[in-house]
mmCIF file of C-alpha atoms in Angstrom:
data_model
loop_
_atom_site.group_PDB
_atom_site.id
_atom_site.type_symbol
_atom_site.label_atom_id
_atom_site.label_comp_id
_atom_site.label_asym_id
_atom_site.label_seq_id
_atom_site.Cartn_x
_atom_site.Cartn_y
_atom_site.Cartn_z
ATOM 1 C CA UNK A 1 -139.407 -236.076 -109.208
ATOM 2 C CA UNK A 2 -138.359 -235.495 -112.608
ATOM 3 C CA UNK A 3 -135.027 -237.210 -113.868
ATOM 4 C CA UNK A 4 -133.560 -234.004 -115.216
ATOM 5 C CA UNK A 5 -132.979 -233.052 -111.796
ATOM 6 C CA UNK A 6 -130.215 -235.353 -109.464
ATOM 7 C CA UNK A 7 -130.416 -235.090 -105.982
ATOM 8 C CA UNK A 8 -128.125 -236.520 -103.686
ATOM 9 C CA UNK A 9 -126.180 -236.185 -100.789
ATOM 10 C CA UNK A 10 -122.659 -237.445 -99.772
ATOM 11 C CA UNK A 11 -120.496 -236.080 -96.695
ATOM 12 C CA UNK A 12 -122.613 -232.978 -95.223
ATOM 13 C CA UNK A 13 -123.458 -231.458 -98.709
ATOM 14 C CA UNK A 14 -127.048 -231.800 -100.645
ATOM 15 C CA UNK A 15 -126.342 -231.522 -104.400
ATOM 16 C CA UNK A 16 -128.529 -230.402 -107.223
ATOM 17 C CA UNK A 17 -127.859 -231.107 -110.341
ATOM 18 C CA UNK A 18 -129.450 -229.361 -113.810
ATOM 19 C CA UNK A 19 -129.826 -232.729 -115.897
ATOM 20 C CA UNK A 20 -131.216 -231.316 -119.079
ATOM 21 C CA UNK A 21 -127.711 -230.743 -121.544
ATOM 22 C CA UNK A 22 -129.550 -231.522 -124.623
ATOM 23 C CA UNK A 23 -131.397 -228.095 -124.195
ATOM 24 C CA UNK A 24 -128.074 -226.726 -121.771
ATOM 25 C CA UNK A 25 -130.126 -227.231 -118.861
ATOM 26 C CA UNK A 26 -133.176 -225.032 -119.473
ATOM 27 C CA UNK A 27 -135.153 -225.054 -116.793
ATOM 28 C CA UNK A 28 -139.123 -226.698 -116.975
ATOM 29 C CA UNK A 29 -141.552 -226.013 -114.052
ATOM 30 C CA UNK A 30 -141.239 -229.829 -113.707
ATOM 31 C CA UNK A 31 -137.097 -228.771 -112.912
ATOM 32 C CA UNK A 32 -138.232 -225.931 -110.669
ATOM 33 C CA UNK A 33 -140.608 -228.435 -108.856
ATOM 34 C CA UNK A 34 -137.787 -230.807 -108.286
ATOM 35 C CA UNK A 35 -135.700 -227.727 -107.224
ATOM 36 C CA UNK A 36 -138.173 -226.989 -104.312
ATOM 37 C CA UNK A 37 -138.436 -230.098 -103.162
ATOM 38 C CA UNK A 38 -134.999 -231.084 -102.516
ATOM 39 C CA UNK A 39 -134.133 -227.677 -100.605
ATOM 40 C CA UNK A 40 -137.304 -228.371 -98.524
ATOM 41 C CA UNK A 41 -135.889 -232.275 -98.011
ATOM 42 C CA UNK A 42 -132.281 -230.459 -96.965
ATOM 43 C CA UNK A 43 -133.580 -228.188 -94.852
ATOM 44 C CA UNK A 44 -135.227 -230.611 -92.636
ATOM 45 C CA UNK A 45 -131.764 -232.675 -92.634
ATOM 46 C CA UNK A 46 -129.057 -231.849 -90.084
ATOM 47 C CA UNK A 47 -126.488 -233.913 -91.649
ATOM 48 C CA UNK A 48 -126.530 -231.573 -94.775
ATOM 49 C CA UNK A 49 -124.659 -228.825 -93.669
ATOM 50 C CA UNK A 50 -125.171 -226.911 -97.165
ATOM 51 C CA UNK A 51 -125.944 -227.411 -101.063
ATOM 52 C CA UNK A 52 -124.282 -227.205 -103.800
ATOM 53 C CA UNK A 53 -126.534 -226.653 -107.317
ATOM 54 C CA UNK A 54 -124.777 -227.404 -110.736
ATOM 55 C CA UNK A 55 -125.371 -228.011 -114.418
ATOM 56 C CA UNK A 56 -124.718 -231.233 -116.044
ATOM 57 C CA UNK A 57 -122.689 -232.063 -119.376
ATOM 58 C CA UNK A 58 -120.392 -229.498 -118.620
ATOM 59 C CA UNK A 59 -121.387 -226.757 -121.322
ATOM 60 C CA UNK A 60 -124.026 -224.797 -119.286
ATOM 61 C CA UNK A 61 -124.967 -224.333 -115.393
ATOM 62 C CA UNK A 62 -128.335 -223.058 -117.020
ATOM 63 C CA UNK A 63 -129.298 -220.901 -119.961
ATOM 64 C CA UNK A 64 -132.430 -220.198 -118.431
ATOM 65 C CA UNK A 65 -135.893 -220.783 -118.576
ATOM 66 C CA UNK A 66 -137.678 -223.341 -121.508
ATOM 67 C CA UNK A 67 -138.759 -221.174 -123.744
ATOM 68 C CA UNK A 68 -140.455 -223.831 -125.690
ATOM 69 C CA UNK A 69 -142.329 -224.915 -122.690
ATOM 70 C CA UNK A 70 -143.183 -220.863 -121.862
ATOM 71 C CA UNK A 71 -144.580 -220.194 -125.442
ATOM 72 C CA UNK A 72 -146.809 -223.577 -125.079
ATOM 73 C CA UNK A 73 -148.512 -222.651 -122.160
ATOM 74 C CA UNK A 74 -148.685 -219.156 -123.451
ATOM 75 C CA UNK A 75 -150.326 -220.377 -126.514
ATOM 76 C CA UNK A 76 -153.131 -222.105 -124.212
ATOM 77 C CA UNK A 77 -153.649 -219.225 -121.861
ATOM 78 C CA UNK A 78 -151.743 -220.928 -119.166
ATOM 79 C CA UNK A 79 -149.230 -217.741 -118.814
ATOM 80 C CA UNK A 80 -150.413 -217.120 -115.587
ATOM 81 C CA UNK A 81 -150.050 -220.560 -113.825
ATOM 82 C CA UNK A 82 -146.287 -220.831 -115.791
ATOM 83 C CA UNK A 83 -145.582 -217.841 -113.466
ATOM 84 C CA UNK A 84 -147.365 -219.016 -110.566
ATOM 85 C CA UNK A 85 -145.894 -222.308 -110.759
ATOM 86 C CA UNK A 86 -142.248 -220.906 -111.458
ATOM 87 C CA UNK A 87 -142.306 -218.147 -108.573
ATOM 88 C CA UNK A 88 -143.858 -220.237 -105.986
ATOM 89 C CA UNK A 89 -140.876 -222.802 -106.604
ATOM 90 C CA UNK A 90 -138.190 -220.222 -106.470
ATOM 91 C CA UNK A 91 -139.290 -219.014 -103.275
ATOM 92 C CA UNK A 92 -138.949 -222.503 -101.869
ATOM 93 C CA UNK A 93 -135.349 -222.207 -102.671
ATOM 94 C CA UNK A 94 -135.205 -218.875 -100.789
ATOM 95 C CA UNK A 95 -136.095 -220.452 -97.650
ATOM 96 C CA UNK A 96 -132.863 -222.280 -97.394
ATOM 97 C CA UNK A 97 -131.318 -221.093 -93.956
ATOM 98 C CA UNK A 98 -128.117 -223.303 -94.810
ATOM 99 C CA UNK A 99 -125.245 -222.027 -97.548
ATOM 100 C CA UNK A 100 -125.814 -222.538 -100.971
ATOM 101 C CA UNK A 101 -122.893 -222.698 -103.525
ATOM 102 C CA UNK A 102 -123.536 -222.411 -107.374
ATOM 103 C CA UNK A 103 -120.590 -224.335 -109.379
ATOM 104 C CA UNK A 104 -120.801 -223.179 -112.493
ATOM 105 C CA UNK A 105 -119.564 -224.607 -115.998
ATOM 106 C CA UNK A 106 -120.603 -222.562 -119.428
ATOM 107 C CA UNK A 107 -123.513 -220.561 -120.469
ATOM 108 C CA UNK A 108 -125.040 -218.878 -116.954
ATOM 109 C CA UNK A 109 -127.663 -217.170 -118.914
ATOM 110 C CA UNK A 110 -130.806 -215.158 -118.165
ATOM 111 C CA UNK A 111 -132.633 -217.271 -116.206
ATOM 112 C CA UNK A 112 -129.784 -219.722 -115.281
ATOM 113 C CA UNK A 113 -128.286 -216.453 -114.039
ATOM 114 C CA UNK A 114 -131.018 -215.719 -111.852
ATOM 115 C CA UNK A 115 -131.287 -218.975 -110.331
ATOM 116 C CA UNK A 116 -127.106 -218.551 -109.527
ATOM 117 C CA UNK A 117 -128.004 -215.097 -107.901
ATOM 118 C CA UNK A 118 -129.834 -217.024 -105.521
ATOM 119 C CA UNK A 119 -126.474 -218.702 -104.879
ATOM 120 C CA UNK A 120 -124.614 -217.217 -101.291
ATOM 121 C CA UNK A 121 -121.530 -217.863 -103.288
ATOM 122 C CA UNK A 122 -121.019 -218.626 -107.078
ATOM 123 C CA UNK A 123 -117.590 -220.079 -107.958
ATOM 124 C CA UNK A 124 -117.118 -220.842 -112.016
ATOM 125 C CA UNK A 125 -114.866 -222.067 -114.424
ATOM 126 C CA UNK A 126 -112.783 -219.551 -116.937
ATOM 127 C CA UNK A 127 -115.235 -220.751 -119.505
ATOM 128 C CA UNK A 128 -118.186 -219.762 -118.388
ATOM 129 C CA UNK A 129 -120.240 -216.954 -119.825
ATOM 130 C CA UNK A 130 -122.792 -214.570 -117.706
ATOM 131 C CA UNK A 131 -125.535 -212.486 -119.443
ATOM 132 C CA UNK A 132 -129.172 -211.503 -119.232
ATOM 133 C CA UNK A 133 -130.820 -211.173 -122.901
ATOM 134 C CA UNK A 134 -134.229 -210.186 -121.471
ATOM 135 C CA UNK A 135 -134.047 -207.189 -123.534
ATOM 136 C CA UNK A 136 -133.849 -209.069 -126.923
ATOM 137 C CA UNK A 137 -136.484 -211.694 -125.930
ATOM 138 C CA UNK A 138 -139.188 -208.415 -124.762
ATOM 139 C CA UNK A 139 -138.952 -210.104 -121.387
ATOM 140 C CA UNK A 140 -138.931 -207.636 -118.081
ATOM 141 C CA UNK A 141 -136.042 -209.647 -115.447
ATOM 142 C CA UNK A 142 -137.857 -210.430 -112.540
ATOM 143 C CA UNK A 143 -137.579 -207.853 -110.184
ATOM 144 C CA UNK A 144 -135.983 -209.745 -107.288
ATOM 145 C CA UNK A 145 -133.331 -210.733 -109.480
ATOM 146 C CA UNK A 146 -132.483 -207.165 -110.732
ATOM 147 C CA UNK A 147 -132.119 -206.351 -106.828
ATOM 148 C CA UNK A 148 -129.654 -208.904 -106.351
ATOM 149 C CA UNK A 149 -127.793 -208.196 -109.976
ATOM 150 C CA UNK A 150 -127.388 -204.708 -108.745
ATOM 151 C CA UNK A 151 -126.196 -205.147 -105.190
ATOM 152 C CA UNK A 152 -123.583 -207.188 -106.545
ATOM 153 C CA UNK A 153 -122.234 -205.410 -109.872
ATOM 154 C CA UNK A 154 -123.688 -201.891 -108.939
ATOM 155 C CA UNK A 155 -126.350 -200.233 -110.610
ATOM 156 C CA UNK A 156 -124.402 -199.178 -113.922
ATOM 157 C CA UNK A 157 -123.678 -202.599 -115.182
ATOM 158 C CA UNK A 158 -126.678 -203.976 -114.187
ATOM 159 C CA UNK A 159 -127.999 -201.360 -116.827
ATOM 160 C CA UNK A 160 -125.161 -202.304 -118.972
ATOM 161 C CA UNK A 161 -126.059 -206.071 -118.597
ATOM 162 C CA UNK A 162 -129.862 -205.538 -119.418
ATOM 163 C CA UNK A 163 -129.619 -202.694 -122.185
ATOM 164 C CA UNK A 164 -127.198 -204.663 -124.092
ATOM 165 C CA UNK A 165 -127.982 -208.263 -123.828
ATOM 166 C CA UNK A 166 -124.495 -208.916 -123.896
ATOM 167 C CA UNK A 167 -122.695 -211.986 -123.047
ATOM 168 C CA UNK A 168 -119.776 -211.564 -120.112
ATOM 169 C CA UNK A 169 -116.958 -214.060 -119.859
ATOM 170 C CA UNK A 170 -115.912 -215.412 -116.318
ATOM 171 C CA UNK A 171 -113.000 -212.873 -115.566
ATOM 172 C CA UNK A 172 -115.412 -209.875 -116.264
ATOM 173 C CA UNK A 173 -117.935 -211.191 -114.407
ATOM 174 C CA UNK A 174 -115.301 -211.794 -110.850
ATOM 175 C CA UNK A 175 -113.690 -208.004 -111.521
ATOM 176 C CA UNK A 176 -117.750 -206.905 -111.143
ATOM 177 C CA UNK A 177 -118.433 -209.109 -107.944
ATOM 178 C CA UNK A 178 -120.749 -211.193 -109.717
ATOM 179 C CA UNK A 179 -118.288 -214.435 -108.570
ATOM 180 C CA UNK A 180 -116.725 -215.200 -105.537
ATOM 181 C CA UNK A 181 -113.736 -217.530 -107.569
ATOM 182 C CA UNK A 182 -112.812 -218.602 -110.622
ATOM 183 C CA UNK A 183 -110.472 -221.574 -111.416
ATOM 184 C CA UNK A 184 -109.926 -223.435 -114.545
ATOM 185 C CA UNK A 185 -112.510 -226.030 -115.747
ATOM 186 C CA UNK A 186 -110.510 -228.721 -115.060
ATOM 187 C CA UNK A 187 -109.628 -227.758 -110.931
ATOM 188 C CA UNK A 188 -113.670 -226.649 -111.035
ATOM 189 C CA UNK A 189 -115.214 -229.789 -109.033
ATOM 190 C CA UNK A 190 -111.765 -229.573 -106.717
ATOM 191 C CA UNK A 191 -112.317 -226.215 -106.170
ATOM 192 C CA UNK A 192 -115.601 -225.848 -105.056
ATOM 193 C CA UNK A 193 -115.207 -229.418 -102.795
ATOM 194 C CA UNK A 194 -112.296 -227.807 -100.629
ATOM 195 C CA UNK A 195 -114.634 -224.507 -100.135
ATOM 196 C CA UNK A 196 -117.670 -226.729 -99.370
ATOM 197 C CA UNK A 197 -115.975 -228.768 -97.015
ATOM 198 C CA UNK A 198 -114.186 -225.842 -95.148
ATOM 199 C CA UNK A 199 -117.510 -224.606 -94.674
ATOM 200 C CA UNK A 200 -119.145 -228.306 -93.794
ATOM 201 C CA UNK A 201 -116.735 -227.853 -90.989
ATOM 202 C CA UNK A 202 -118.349 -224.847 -89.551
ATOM 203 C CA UNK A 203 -120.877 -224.347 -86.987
ATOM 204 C CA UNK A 204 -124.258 -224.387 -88.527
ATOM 205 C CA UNK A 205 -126.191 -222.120 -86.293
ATOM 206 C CA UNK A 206 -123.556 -219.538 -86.845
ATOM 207 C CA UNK A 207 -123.878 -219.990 -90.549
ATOM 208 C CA UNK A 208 -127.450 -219.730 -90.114
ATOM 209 C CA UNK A 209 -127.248 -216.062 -88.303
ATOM 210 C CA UNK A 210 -124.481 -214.999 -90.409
ATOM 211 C CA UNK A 211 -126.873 -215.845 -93.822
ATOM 212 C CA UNK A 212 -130.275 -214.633 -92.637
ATOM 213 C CA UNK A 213 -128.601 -211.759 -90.866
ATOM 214 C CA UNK A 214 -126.430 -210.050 -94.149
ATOM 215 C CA UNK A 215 -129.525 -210.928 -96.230
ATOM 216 C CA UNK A 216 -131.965 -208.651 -94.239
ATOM 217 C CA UNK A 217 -129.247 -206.151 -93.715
ATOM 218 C CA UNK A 218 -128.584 -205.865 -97.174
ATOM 219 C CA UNK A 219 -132.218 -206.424 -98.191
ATOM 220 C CA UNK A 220 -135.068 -204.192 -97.740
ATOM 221 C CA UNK A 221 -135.023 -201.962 -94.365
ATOM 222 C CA UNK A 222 -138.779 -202.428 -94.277
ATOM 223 C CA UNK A 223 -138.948 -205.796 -94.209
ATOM 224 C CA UNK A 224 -135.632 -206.724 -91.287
ATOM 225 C CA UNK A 225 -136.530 -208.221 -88.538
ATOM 226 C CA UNK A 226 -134.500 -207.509 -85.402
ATOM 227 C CA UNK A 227 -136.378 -209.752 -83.158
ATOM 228 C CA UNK A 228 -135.316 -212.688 -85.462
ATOM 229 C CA UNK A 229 -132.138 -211.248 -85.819
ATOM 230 C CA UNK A 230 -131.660 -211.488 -82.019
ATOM 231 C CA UNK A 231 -133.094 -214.553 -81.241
ATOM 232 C CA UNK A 232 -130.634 -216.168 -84.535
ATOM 233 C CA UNK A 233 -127.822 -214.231 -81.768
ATOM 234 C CA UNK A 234 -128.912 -215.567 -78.887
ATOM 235 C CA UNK A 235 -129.221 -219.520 -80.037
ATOM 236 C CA UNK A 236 -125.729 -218.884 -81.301
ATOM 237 C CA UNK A 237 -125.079 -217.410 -77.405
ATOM 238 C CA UNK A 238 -126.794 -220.537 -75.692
ATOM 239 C CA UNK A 239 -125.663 -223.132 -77.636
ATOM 240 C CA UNK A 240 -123.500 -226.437 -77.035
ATOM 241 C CA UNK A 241 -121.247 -225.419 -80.395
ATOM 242 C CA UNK A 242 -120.414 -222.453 -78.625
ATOM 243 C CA UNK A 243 -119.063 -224.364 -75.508
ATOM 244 C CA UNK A 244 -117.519 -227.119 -78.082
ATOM 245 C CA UNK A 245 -115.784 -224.372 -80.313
ATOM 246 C CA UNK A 246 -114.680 -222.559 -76.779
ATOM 247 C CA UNK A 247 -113.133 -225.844 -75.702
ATOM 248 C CA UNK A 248 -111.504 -227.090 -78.994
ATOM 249 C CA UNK A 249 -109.530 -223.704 -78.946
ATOM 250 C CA UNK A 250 -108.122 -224.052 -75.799
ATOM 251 C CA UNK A 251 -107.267 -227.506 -76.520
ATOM 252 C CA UNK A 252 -105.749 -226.624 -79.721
ATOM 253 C CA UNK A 253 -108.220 -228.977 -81.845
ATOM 254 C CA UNK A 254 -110.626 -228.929 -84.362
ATOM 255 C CA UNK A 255 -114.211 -228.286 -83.219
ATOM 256 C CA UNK A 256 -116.764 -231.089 -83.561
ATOM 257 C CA UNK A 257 -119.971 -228.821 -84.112
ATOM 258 C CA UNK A 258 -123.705 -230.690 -84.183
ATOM 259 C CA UNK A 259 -126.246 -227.813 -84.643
ATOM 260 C CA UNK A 260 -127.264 -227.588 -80.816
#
């Protein structure tokens, strides 16, 4: 695993951390590689209850892809594994049944912005910046990401976004519903802690029907599934956190949930 990406966990929560501030975390297909791999290592860990993906040095969550690295394997006719490579690793990180938070600091640019789509909640600092120059670069936005741009900010300023290739600061970006908070820089890491360990404290398999479920609702009709969808119900329906959180209300406590 490549060191420009951290992986750790601590108390119920899988980080990821962007370690490439010299180039405000671009993203390589070695980055996206390391990416994949640690949501496929969370997944398959109970204890991590969900994951929380950052960008390191403080001045950018991620500006977006390497373009240095795209132009090189352009140059050697390698354009089509550099998407291969890139899209296979992104879905990876779209299998991730558990809540994922973006905390964002700086530039959240292009591609950095469409790795924080993939985000269930994005909360940022009052310094940060959103855009999505594809437009000056002659680059189309991938379309999955201009689905998710759009269901959040609406259709006009999506168009606004991509015609323009303008650069949005944090408080813009909240009034659109592109954020869920936004806190100064310095309460940032606070911040996002208290939501993340609210949530830590939550019943996972509800979490897990409640995320799957408002994706495929809001997602395409063709592709829901409403025998998942009720089976994701009726674990929830037969499980021992339901009897726990049952009993820890009537005994006026909090619940201990496992996942069962």
């Amino acid at each position: 695993m490549t060191d420009l990406v951290l992986v750790r966990k601590a108390d119920g929560i899988g980080w990821i951390t962007l370690n490439n501030a010299a180039k405000r975390n671009a993203i390589t297909l070695a980055m996206w590689d390391a990416m994949a791999a640690a949501v496929t290592d969370f997944m398959a860990d109970d204890a991590v209850r969900l994951v929380v993906m950052t960008g390191a040095g403080g001045k950018s969550f991620a500006a977006g892809a390497d373009i240095g690295e795209m132009e090189r394997m352009r140059a050697e006719g390698r354009a089509a594994e550099y998407t291969a490579r890139a899209t296979a690793a992104r879905a990876v990180l779209d299998t991730l049944e558990k809540p994922l938070i973006a905390m964002i600091q700086g530039h959240c640019i292009g591609g950095g912005l469409a790795l924080a789509l993939r985000a269930d909640l994005r909360v940022a600092s009052e310094d940060s910046v959103f855009g999505v120059p594809a437009s000056k670069l002659g680059i189309a936005y991938a379309t999955w990401s201009l689905e998710r741009l759009t269901a959040l900010v609406g259709p006009g300023f999506a168009k606004e976004m991509l015609f323009t290739g303008t650069n949005y600061p944090a408080d813009i970006a909240f009034a659109r519903g592109l954020l869920n908070r936004v806190v100064p820089a310095a309460d940032l890491e606070d911040a996002v802690m208290e939501f993340a360990r609210i949530i830590a404290r939550n019943a996972p398999l509800s979490m897990r029907a409640a995320k799957i479920t408002i994706d495929q609702v809001g997602g395409d009709p063709a592709l829901r599934d409403p025998a998942r969808i009720a089976a994701l119900s009726q674990a929830c329906a037969e499980s021992d956190d339901l009897k726990e959180g049952q009993a820890a209300f009537r005994e006026k406590r909090r619940p201990s949930f496992k996942g069962q």
